[in-house]
Amino acid sequence: MTSAVLVFLLCLTAGALTTVHGEDPYLFYTWNITYGTISPLGVPQQVILINGQFPGPTINSTTNNNVIVNVFNNIDEPFLLTWSGIQHRKNSWQDGVLGTMCPIAPGTNYTYHFQVKDQIGTYMYYPSTALHRAGGAFGGLNVHSRSVIPIPYTLPLENDDFYVLINDWYTKSHSELRKILDSGRTLARPQGVLINGQSGKTDGKGKPLFTLKPGRTYKFRICNPGLRTSLNFRIQGHNMKLVEMEGSHVVQNVYESLDVHVGQCYSVLVKADQKPKDYYLVASSRFLKGEPLMATGLISYKGGKGPASPELPKGPAGWAWSLNQFRTFRWNLTASAARPNPQGSYHYGEINITQTYKFVSSANKVDGKLRYAINGVSHVNPTTPPKFAEYYGVPEKVFKYDVMSITPPAEKITKVIVDANIRNVTFHDFVEIIFENHENTIQSWKIDGYSFFAVAVEPGTWTPEKRKNYNLQDAVSRHTVQVFPKSWAAILLTFDNAGMWNIRSELTERTYLGQQLYISVYSPRRSLKEEYNLPDNAPLCGIVADMKKPKPYNL
């Protein structure tokens, strides 16, 4: 038994967090998933806690660390966590979605083991099963740069690095909300907005979320783990210098406020250079009918005197403002950091596109109930994870490949197929994906296992001529992209990470009702150089539960 494994077992027994020093350090966490009752909006309700916390604990890691999280499921439903933005190189087994994992059954545990390989930045985790995300169990996941790699700004002190989770919130439990969707209806407008699990007040009497020392510069990591609502974030009396988003250093523009769409994360620097007193953090809803929903939180200057002004900074109006802000985001090409390297070149705009995928979302009724679809196909999860079926060599017993076309029907989508939606793709292809939104609401899309270049977001309908509007020089490499109403977004990426990966709407009710698919990036070599084996501790389910495990991959 190796020393790393021995320490691993001892740490799990003790329920401790420990670092094992070696070539690539290990971080160990033990998490207990339970129900609890709290009142984020003043109404007692059931939520999902991690080690008794809401939101959950923050994972602080460094590039190339191995992260070990032993999750004990003590709620009454199968459960999984997904690590949003972590690429899990060659290791889709740890992605925490139902296409690649059997869920953790009630009363059992599963130990995730993944490496934050060649990544830096601000990420988060949240539940991927049912509507558990509506109950909580989300939190921050930091990947700090290694000390030997310079970063393009002066790094704040360790205790000057703050996480800010902003999200919409319902006073109904996750199970009540799921019943609404199962009945064929859509979720109504949320009841409120939270900042780090609190709605806040504007009487100036709350306990500060953060305390600042005059003259110091602080990093605020801002993520939106909500269900469906884009939010605008701002800090009373302070500007924010954007330095990183979703794993990429960016050109350091200064903003008074930032639109943070569902599933997105930003890192900003804020200098404590105002009069020493209290100030408000503000998060308000965007693109909802009626008056915006709002949450506040206090920041306090150490030694300062005076309450925060009750006059809160106003948020922007209209989605054109948000589109124009997106256009100001640029990749910092001079920064040293882990970054995508498609086909041996940072000049992604010079690589020939081998395949174009055009995904059109739709909302349709199937047997009188609401379903969301992509190109007319609404995904349902088989009882056997498709990735398991592939690994065991029995995919034909679980699903059919390519039920969905890579281009939408020419006519308006009125008929929807409800089926497992898995697309075969070619390993190492450099592809263009178009997300087209014909609806009147904003959307947000996420791809697991990859970062991609978000080269364009534009109003109207996409045509090949629109490629002349692409940013082929310094588009930000990220893992989410928003699509505004009656608009489209274009991304470029290389399918160089073998495995099965989820492409989904980040709006949770849409994902739950079928607006997702899986891409099978399959390497016929079955080599450990390209993909890891099924973990020995993986729970089995469906038809593979009683099957003999296939011959493992080797070098």
Coordinates of C-alpha atoms in Angstrom, one line a residue:
M1 CA 0.0 0.0 0.0
T2 CA 1.5 3.4 -1.0
S3 CA 1.9 6.1 1.6
A4 CA -0.5 8.4 -0.3
V5 CA -3.3 5.7 -0.2
L6 CA -2.5 5.0 3.5
V7 CA -2.9 8.7 4.4
F8 CA -6.0 8.9 2.2
L9 CA -7.7 6.1 4.2
L10 CA -6.6 7.6 7.5
C11 CA -8.0 11.0 6.5
L12 CA -11.4 9.6 5.4
T13 CA -11.6 7.8 8.8
A14 CA -10.9 11.0 10.7
G15 CA -13.2 13.1 8.5
A16 CA -10.3 15.5 8.0
L17 CA -8.9 17.7 5.3
T18 CA -5.2 16.9 4.7
T19 CA -2.6 17.7 2.1
V20 CA -0.2 15.0 1.0
H21 CA 3.0 16.4 -0.4
G22 CA 4.3 14.7 -3.5
E23 CA 4.6 15.2 -7.2
D24 CA 0.9 16.3 -7.4
P25 CA -0.5 17.0 -3.9
Y26 CA -3.7 15.5 -2.7
L27 CA -6.5 17.4 -0.9
F28 CA -9.0 15.3 1.1
Y29 CA -12.6 16.3 2.0
T30 CA -15.4 14.4 3.7
W31 CA -18.9 15.8 3.1
N32 CA -22.2 14.8 4.7
I33 CA -25.3 15.6 2.6
T34 CA -28.3 16.2 4.8
Y35 CA -31.6 18.1 4.9
G36 CA -32.0 21.1 7.1
T37 CA -34.4 23.9 7.8
I38 CA -33.5 27.5 7.3
S39 CA -35.2 30.7 6.3
P40 CA -33.3 32.5 3.5
L41 CA -36.3 34.6 2.6
G42 CA -37.9 34.7 6.0
V43 CA -39.9 31.5 5.4
P44 CA -38.8 28.2 7.0
Q45 CA -38.1 25.7 4.4
Q46 CA -36.2 22.5 3.7
V47 CA -32.8 22.9 2.1
I48 CA -29.8 20.6 1.3
L49 CA -26.8 21.1 3.5
I50 CA -23.1 20.0 3.2
N51 CA -21.6 19.4 6.6
G52 CA -24.4 21.5 8.0
Q53 CA -23.5 24.5 5.8
F54 CA -25.6 26.6 3.3
P55 CA -24.0 27.4 0.9
G56 CA -21.5 24.5 1.0
P57 CA -17.8 24.7 1.9
T58 CA -15.3 26.1 -0.5
I59 CA -12.7 23.9 -2.1
N60 CA -9.3 25.7 -2.3
S61 CA -6.9 23.9 -4.7
T62 CA -3.9 24.6 -6.8
T63 CA -3.2 23.7 -10.5
N64 CA -2.7 19.9 -10.9
N65 CA -3.8 19.1 -7.3
N66 CA -5.7 15.8 -6.9
V67 CA -9.0 16.5 -5.1
I68 CA -10.6 13.7 -3.1
V69 CA -14.2 14.3 -1.9
N70 CA -15.9 11.5 0.0
V71 CA -19.6 12.3 -0.3
F72 CA -22.1 10.6 2.2
N73 CA -25.6 10.8 0.9
N74 CA -27.9 11.1 3.9
I75 CA -30.9 12.5 2.1
D76 CA -33.8 10.2 0.9
E77 CA -33.0 10.5 -2.9
P78 CA -30.2 9.4 -5.2
F79 CA -27.7 12.3 -5.4
L80 CA -24.7 13.5 -7.4
L81 CA -22.5 16.6 -7.5
T82 CA -21.0 18.0 -10.6
W83 CA -17.8 20.2 -10.7
S84 CA -18.7 22.9 -13.1
G85 CA -15.8 24.0 -15.3
I86 CA -13.4 21.3 -14.1
Q87 CA -12.4 19.5 -17.3
H88 CA -11.6 16.1 -15.8
R89 CA -9.0 15.3 -18.5
K90 CA -9.5 11.7 -19.7
N91 CA -11.9 11.2 -16.8
S92 CA -15.5 11.7 -17.5
W93 CA -16.2 9.1 -14.9
Q94 CA -15.9 11.9 -12.2
D95 CA -18.0 14.5 -13.9
G96 CA -21.0 13.9 -11.7
V97 CA -23.8 13.7 -14.2
L98 CA -26.2 10.8 -14.9
G99 CA -24.8 10.1 -18.4
T100 CA -21.4 9.0 -16.8
M101 CA -22.2 8.0 -13.3
C102 CA -24.7 6.0 -11.3
P103 CA -26.1 8.2 -8.6
I104 CA -25.1 7.8 -5.0
A105 CA -27.9 5.9 -3.3
P106 CA -29.4 7.1 0.0
G107 CA -27.4 5.9 2.9
T108 CA -24.3 5.2 0.9
N109 CA -21.2 7.2 0.0
Y110 CA -19.0 7.7 -3.1
T111 CA -15.5 9.1 -3.2
Y112 CA -14.8 11.5 -6.1
H113 CA -11.2 11.6 -7.3
F114 CA -10.3 14.2 -9.9
Q115 CA -7.3 16.3 -10.8
V116 CA -7.6 20.0 -11.6
K117 CA -5.1 19.4 -14.4
D118 CA -3.6 22.4 -16.2
Q119 CA -6.4 24.8 -15.0
I120 CA -6.6 28.0 -12.9
G121 CA -9.5 30.1 -11.9
T122 CA -12.9 30.4 -10.2
Y123 CA -15.4 27.6 -10.5
M124 CA -18.2 26.1 -8.5
Y125 CA -20.0 22.8 -7.8
Y126 CA -23.7 22.0 -7.5
P127 CA -26.1 19.0 -7.6
S128 CA -26.9 17.5 -11.0
T129 CA -29.7 15.1 -10.0
A130 CA -33.4 15.9 -10.0
L131 CA -33.9 19.5 -8.9
H132 CA -31.5 19.3 -5.9
R133 CA -29.8 22.5 -7.1
A134 CA -33.0 24.3 -6.0
G135 CA -32.3 23.1 -2.4
G136 CA -28.7 24.2 -2.1
A137 CA -25.6 21.9 -1.9
F138 CA -23.7 24.4 -4.0
G139 CA -20.4 26.1 -3.3
G140 CA -17.2 27.5 -4.6
L141 CA -14.2 25.7 -6.1
N142 CA -10.9 27.7 -6.5
V143 CA -7.9 26.6 -8.5
H144 CA -5.0 28.9 -7.6
S145 CA -2.0 29.3 -9.9
R146 CA 1.2 27.5 -8.9
S147 CA 3.6 29.9 -7.2
V148 CA 6.2 29.5 -10.0
I149 CA 3.7 30.8 -12.6
P150 CA 3.4 34.6 -12.7
I151 CA -0.1 36.1 -12.8
P152 CA -0.9 39.4 -14.5
Y153 CA -1.8 41.3 -11.4
T154 CA -0.6 41.7 -7.8
L155 CA -2.1 38.8 -5.9
P156 CA -4.1 39.8 -2.8
L157 CA -3.2 38.3 0.5
E158 CA -4.7 34.9 1.3
N159 CA -7.4 36.3 3.6
D160 CA -8.3 39.0 1.0
D161 CA -9.9 36.5 -1.4
F162 CA -13.7 36.3 -1.0
Y163 CA -16.3 34.1 -2.6
V164 CA -19.7 35.7 -3.5
L165 CA -22.4 33.2 -4.6
I166 CA -25.4 35.0 -6.1
N167 CA -28.5 33.1 -7.1
D168 CA -32.3 33.2 -7.5
W169 CA -34.3 31.4 -4.8
Y170 CA -37.7 29.8 -4.4
T171 CA -39.5 29.3 -1.1
K172 CA -40.8 25.9 -2.2
S173 CA -38.6 22.9 -1.7
H174 CA -36.8 21.1 -4.5
S175 CA -39.3 18.2 -4.3
E176 CA -42.3 20.6 -4.6
L177 CA -40.7 22.4 -7.6
R178 CA -40.1 19.0 -9.2
K179 CA -43.7 18.1 -8.9
I180 CA -44.6 21.3 -10.7
L181 CA -42.4 20.4 -13.6
D182 CA -43.6 16.7 -13.6
S183 CA -47.1 17.9 -13.9
G184 CA -46.3 19.6 -17.2
R185 CA -46.0 23.2 -16.0
T186 CA -43.1 25.6 -15.9
L187 CA -41.6 27.2 -12.8
A188 CA -43.0 30.6 -12.0
R189 CA -40.9 33.7 -11.1
P190 CA -38.6 33.1 -8.2
Q191 CA -39.4 34.6 -4.8
G192 CA -36.1 36.3 -4.3
V193 CA -32.3 36.6 -4.7
L194 CA -29.6 35.5 -2.3
I195 CA -26.0 36.5 -1.7
N196 CA -24.1 33.8 0.1
G197 CA -27.4 32.3 1.3
Q198 CA -28.8 35.5 2.6
S199 CA -31.3 38.0 1.1
G200 CA -30.0 40.9 3.3
K201 CA -31.7 44.1 4.5
T202 CA -31.2 47.8 3.7
D203 CA -31.4 49.1 7.2
G204 CA -27.6 49.1 7.6
K205 CA -27.8 46.9 10.7
G206 CA -26.9 43.5 9.3
K207 CA -23.7 41.6 10.1
P208 CA -21.0 42.4 7.4
L209 CA -20.2 39.6 5.0
F210 CA -16.7 40.9 4.6
T211 CA -14.4 43.3 6.4
L212 CA -11.9 45.4 4.4
K213 CA -8.8 47.2 5.5
P214 CA -8.4 50.7 4.0
G215 CA -6.0 50.8 1.1
R216 CA -5.9 47.1 0.5
T217 CA -7.0 45.4 -2.8
Y218 CA -9.3 42.4 -2.6
K219 CA -10.3 39.7 -4.9
F220 CA -14.0 38.9 -5.2
R221 CA -15.0 35.6 -6.9
I222 CA -18.5 35.9 -8.1
C223 CA -20.6 32.9 -9.3
N224 CA -24.2 32.4 -10.2
P225 CA -25.3 28.8 -9.2
G226 CA -29.0 29.7 -9.5
L227 CA -31.8 28.0 -11.3
R228 CA -32.9 30.3 -14.1
T229 CA -32.2 34.0 -13.5
S230 CA -29.4 36.2 -14.8
L231 CA -28.2 38.6 -12.1
N232 CA -26.4 41.9 -12.1
F233 CA -23.7 42.4 -9.4
R234 CA -22.3 45.7 -8.2
I235 CA -20.6 47.2 -5.1
Q236 CA -21.8 50.5 -3.7
G237 CA -19.2 53.2 -4.3
H238 CA -16.6 50.9 -5.8
N239 CA -15.5 49.8 -9.3
M240 CA -14.5 46.3 -10.2
K241 CA -11.5 45.3 -12.3
L242 CA -12.2 42.1 -14.1
V243 CA -9.1 39.8 -14.1
E244 CA -10.4 36.3 -14.8
M245 CA -13.5 34.4 -15.9
E246 CA -14.1 30.7 -16.0
G247 CA -10.4 29.7 -16.1
S248 CA -9.0 32.5 -18.3
H249 CA -7.1 35.6 -17.4
V250 CA -8.8 38.5 -19.3
V251 CA -7.9 42.0 -20.4
Q252 CA -8.4 44.0 -17.2
N253 CA -11.3 46.4 -17.9
V254 CA -13.0 48.2 -15.1
Y255 CA -16.8 47.9 -14.6
E256 CA -19.4 49.5 -12.4
S257 CA -21.5 46.3 -12.6
L258 CA -21.4 42.9 -14.2
D259 CA -24.1 40.7 -15.6
V260 CA -23.5 37.1 -14.3
H261 CA -25.7 34.6 -16.2
V262 CA -26.6 31.3 -14.8
G263 CA -23.6 29.0 -14.4
Q264 CA -21.0 31.8 -14.9
C265 CA -18.1 32.9 -12.7
Y266 CA -16.0 36.0 -12.6
S267 CA -13.0 37.2 -10.6
V268 CA -12.6 41.0 -9.9
L269 CA -10.2 43.1 -7.9
V270 CA -11.7 45.8 -5.7
K271 CA -9.6 48.4 -3.9
A272 CA -10.7 49.6 -0.5
D273 CA -10.2 53.3 -1.4
Q274 CA -13.4 54.9 -0.3
K275 CA -14.4 56.7 2.9
P276 CA -14.0 54.1 5.8
K277 CA -17.6 53.1 6.5
D278 CA -20.1 50.4 5.4
Y279 CA -21.2 49.7 1.8
Y280 CA -23.6 47.4 0.2
L281 CA -23.0 44.5 -2.2
V282 CA -26.1 44.3 -4.5
A283 CA -27.4 41.5 -6.7
S284 CA -30.5 42.1 -8.7
S285 CA -32.4 40.1 -11.3
R286 CA -32.2 40.7 -15.0
F287 CA -34.8 40.1 -17.7
L288 CA -37.7 39.2 -15.4
K289 CA -41.1 40.7 -15.8
G290 CA -42.1 43.1 -13.1
E291 CA -39.9 44.8 -10.6
P292 CA -36.4 43.4 -10.2
L293 CA -35.7 41.0 -7.3
M294 CA -32.8 42.1 -5.2
A295 CA -30.4 40.9 -2.4
T296 CA -27.9 43.0 -0.5
G297 CA -24.9 42.2 1.7
L298 CA -22.8 44.5 3.8
I299 CA -19.0 45.1 3.5
S300 CA -17.4 47.1 6.3
Y301 CA -14.2 49.0 6.4
K302 CA -12.1 48.1 9.5
G303 CA -12.2 51.0 11.9
G304 CA -14.7 52.8 9.8
K305 CA -17.7 54.7 11.1
G306 CA -21.0 55.2 9.5
P307 CA -23.7 53.0 8.0
A308 CA -24.1 52.2 4.3
S309 CA -26.1 54.7 2.3
P310 CA -29.7 53.5 1.8
E311 CA -29.4 54.8 -1.8
L312 CA -28.4 51.6 -3.7
P313 CA -26.7 51.7 -7.0
K314 CA -29.1 51.0 -9.8
G315 CA -28.7 48.0 -12.2
P316 CA -28.8 48.2 -16.0
A317 CA -31.9 47.8 -18.2
G318 CA -32.4 45.7 -21.3
W319 CA -30.4 42.9 -22.8
A320 CA -28.5 45.1 -25.3
W321 CA -26.5 46.4 -22.4
S322 CA -25.5 42.9 -21.5
L323 CA -24.6 42.0 -25.1
N324 CA -22.4 45.1 -25.3
Q325 CA -20.7 44.1 -22.1
F326 CA -20.0 40.6 -23.5
R327 CA -18.3 42.3 -26.4
T328 CA -15.8 44.0 -24.1
F329 CA -14.5 40.7 -22.7
R330 CA -11.1 39.7 -24.2
W331 CA -8.6 37.0 -23.5
N332 CA -5.3 38.1 -22.0
L333 CA -2.9 36.6 -24.5
T334 CA 0.2 37.8 -22.6
A335 CA -0.6 36.1 -19.3
S336 CA 1.2 32.9 -18.3
A337 CA -1.3 30.3 -17.2
A338 CA -2.7 26.9 -18.1
R339 CA -4.6 27.5 -21.3
P340 CA -6.2 25.5 -24.1
N341 CA -3.9 24.5 -26.9
P342 CA -6.0 23.2 -29.8
Q343 CA -4.1 21.2 -32.3
G344 CA -0.8 22.7 -31.2
S345 CA -1.6 26.3 -31.8
Y346 CA -2.9 29.2 -29.7
H347 CA -4.1 30.8 -33.0
Y348 CA -7.5 29.1 -32.9
G349 CA -8.8 31.4 -35.7
E350 CA -6.4 29.8 -38.2
I351 CA -7.6 26.2 -37.7
N352 CA -9.9 24.8 -40.3
I353 CA -13.3 23.8 -39.0
T354 CA -14.1 20.2 -39.6
Q355 CA -17.7 20.1 -38.5
T356 CA -20.5 22.6 -37.8
Y357 CA -23.2 21.8 -35.3
K358 CA -26.3 24.0 -35.1
F359 CA -28.4 23.6 -32.0
V360 CA -31.9 25.2 -31.9
S361 CA -33.7 25.1 -28.6
S362 CA -37.5 24.8 -28.3
A363 CA -40.3 24.5 -25.8
N364 CA -43.0 22.0 -26.8
K365 CA -45.8 20.0 -25.3
V366 CA -45.5 16.2 -25.4
D367 CA -48.7 14.4 -24.3
G368 CA -49.9 17.6 -22.8
K369 CA -46.8 18.2 -20.7
L370 CA -44.0 20.7 -21.2
R371 CA -40.7 19.4 -22.7
Y372 CA -37.6 21.3 -23.7
A373 CA -35.6 20.1 -26.7
I374 CA -32.6 20.6 -28.9
N375 CA -33.2 20.2 -32.7
G376 CA -36.5 18.5 -31.8
V377 CA -35.0 15.9 -29.4
S378 CA -35.7 16.0 -25.6
H379 CA -33.3 14.0 -23.6
V380 CA -34.2 11.4 -21.0
N381 CA -31.7 9.6 -18.8
P382 CA -31.6 5.8 -19.3
T383 CA -31.4 3.6 -16.2
T384 CA -27.9 2.6 -17.3
P385 CA -25.5 5.5 -17.8
P386 CA -24.6 5.6 -21.5
K387 CA -20.9 5.9 -20.7
F388 CA -21.2 2.6 -18.7
A389 CA -23.0 1.0 -21.7
E390 CA -20.1 2.0 -24.0
Y391 CA -17.4 0.8 -21.6
Y392 CA -19.1 -2.6 -21.2
G393 CA -19.6 -2.8 -25.0
V394 CA -23.4 -2.9 -24.9
P395 CA -24.5 0.6 -26.1
E396 CA -27.1 -0.9 -28.4
K397 CA -29.0 -2.3 -25.4
V398 CA -29.3 1.1 -23.8
F399 CA -29.5 3.8 -26.5
K400 CA -29.2 4.7 -30.1
Y401 CA -26.5 7.1 -31.3
D402 CA -27.4 10.2 -33.3
V403 CA -31.1 10.3 -32.8
M404 CA -30.7 14.1 -33.1
S405 CA -29.4 15.7 -36.3
I406 CA -26.6 18.2 -36.0
T407 CA -28.7 20.7 -37.9
P408 CA -32.3 21.7 -36.9
P409 CA -35.3 20.9 -39.1
A410 CA -36.0 23.4 -41.8
E411 CA -39.5 24.0 -40.6
K412 CA -40.6 25.2 -37.1
I413 CA -40.1 22.5 -34.5
T414 CA -43.6 21.3 -33.5
K415 CA -43.0 17.5 -32.9
V416 CA -40.5 16.4 -30.3
I417 CA -38.8 13.0 -29.9
V418 CA -38.3 12.1 -26.2
D419 CA -35.2 9.8 -26.1
A420 CA -31.7 9.5 -24.9
N421 CA -29.8 12.1 -26.8
I422 CA -26.2 10.9 -27.5
R423 CA -24.1 12.1 -30.4
N424 CA -21.0 10.4 -31.8
V425 CA -18.2 12.9 -32.5
T426 CA -14.8 12.4 -34.0
F427 CA -11.8 12.5 -31.7
H428 CA -9.7 15.6 -32.3
D429 CA -12.1 17.4 -34.6
F430 CA -12.0 21.2 -34.4
V431 CA -15.7 22.1 -34.5
E432 CA -18.0 25.1 -34.6
I433 CA -21.2 25.0 -32.5
I434 CA -24.0 27.4 -33.0
F435 CA -26.6 27.9 -30.3
E436 CA -29.7 29.6 -31.7
N437 CA -32.5 30.9 -29.5
H438 CA -35.8 31.5 -31.2
E439 CA -37.6 32.2 -27.9
N440 CA -38.2 35.3 -26.0
T441 CA -36.2 34.4 -22.9
I442 CA -32.4 34.4 -22.3
Q443 CA -30.6 31.1 -22.2
S444 CA -27.2 29.9 -20.9
W445 CA -25.3 26.9 -22.2
K446 CA -22.6 24.8 -20.6
I447 CA -20.2 22.1 -22.0
D448 CA -18.6 19.7 -19.6
G449 CA -15.1 18.5 -20.1
Y450 CA -13.9 21.4 -22.2
S451 CA -13.3 25.1 -22.5
F452 CA -14.3 26.7 -25.7
F453 CA -13.7 30.0 -27.5
A454 CA -16.9 32.1 -27.4
V455 CA -16.3 33.9 -30.7
A456 CA -19.7 35.7 -31.2
V457 CA -23.0 36.5 -29.6
E458 CA -25.3 38.3 -31.9
P459 CA -29.0 39.1 -32.5
G460 CA -30.9 37.5 -35.3
T461 CA -30.4 34.2 -37.1
W462 CA -27.1 32.6 -37.8
T463 CA -25.9 32.1 -41.4
P464 CA -22.4 31.1 -42.7
E465 CA -21.9 34.8 -43.7
K466 CA -22.0 35.7 -39.9
R467 CA -18.5 34.2 -39.5
K468 CA -17.1 37.5 -40.6
N469 CA -18.2 38.8 -37.3
Y470 CA -16.3 36.2 -35.2
N471 CA -13.5 37.3 -32.9
L472 CA -10.7 35.1 -34.2
Q473 CA -8.0 36.7 -32.2
D474 CA -8.7 37.0 -28.4
A475 CA -12.1 35.5 -27.6
V476 CA -12.2 34.3 -24.0
S477 CA -11.7 30.6 -23.5
R478 CA -14.6 29.6 -21.1
H479 CA -17.2 26.9 -20.5
T480 CA -20.5 28.8 -20.6
V481 CA -22.1 31.2 -23.0
Q482 CA -25.4 33.1 -22.9
V483 CA -27.8 33.4 -25.8
F484 CA -30.1 36.4 -25.8
P485 CA -33.7 36.3 -27.0
K486 CA -34.0 35.9 -30.8
S487 CA -30.2 35.6 -31.0
W488 CA -27.4 33.2 -31.5
A489 CA -24.0 32.4 -30.1
A490 CA -21.0 30.7 -31.8
I491 CA -18.2 28.8 -30.1
L492 CA -15.1 26.9 -31.4
L493 CA -13.4 24.0 -29.7
T494 CA -11.4 20.9 -30.2
F495 CA -12.8 17.5 -29.2
D496 CA -9.5 16.4 -27.7
N497 CA -10.8 15.1 -24.3
A498 CA -11.9 11.5 -24.7
G499 CA -15.0 10.5 -22.7
M500 CA -18.7 11.2 -22.7
W501 CA -19.6 14.9 -22.0
N502 CA -22.7 16.7 -21.2
I503 CA -23.9 19.8 -23.2
R504 CA -26.8 21.3 -21.4
S505 CA -28.9 24.4 -20.7
E506 CA -27.7 25.8 -17.4
L507 CA -31.3 26.8 -16.7
T508 CA -32.1 23.8 -14.4
E509 CA -35.8 23.3 -15.3
R510 CA -34.8 23.1 -19.0
T511 CA -32.1 20.6 -18.2
Y512 CA -34.5 18.5 -16.1
L513 CA -37.1 18.6 -18.9
G514 CA -34.7 17.5 -21.6
Q515 CA -32.7 20.4 -23.0
Q516 CA -29.4 18.6 -23.0
L517 CA -27.3 16.0 -24.9
Y518 CA -24.2 13.9 -24.5
I519 CA -21.3 13.8 -26.9
S520 CA -19.3 10.6 -27.1
V521 CA -15.7 11.5 -27.8
Y522 CA -14.6 8.0 -28.4
S523 CA -11.0 6.8 -28.9
P524 CA -11.0 3.3 -30.5
R525 CA -7.5 2.7 -29.2
R526 CA -8.9 2.0 -25.7
S527 CA -5.6 3.3 -24.3
L528 CA -4.8 4.9 -20.9
K529 CA -3.0 7.5 -22.8
E530 CA -6.3 8.8 -23.9
E531 CA -8.9 7.8 -21.3
Y532 CA -8.9 6.3 -17.8
N533 CA -10.6 3.1 -16.8
L534 CA -13.9 2.9 -14.9
P535 CA -13.0 3.6 -11.2
D536 CA -13.0 0.5 -9.0
N537 CA -15.2 2.3 -6.5
A538 CA -17.9 3.3 -9.0
P539 CA -21.4 2.2 -8.1
L540 CA -23.0 0.1 -10.8
C541 CA -26.6 0.3 -12.0
G542 CA -28.9 -0.7 -14.8
I543 CA -27.9 -3.6 -17.0
V544 CA -24.2 -3.5 -16.2
A545 CA -24.8 -4.1 -12.5
D546 CA -24.4 -7.9 -12.9
M547 CA -22.1 -8.0 -15.9
K548 CA -18.5 -9.0 -15.8
K549 CA -16.2 -6.0 -16.0
P550 CA -14.5 -5.7 -19.4
K551 CA -10.8 -5.9 -19.9
P552 CA -9.3 -2.6 -18.7
Y553 CA -7.5 -0.1 -20.9
N554 CA -3.7 -0.2 -20.8
L555 CA -0.8 1.7 -22.3

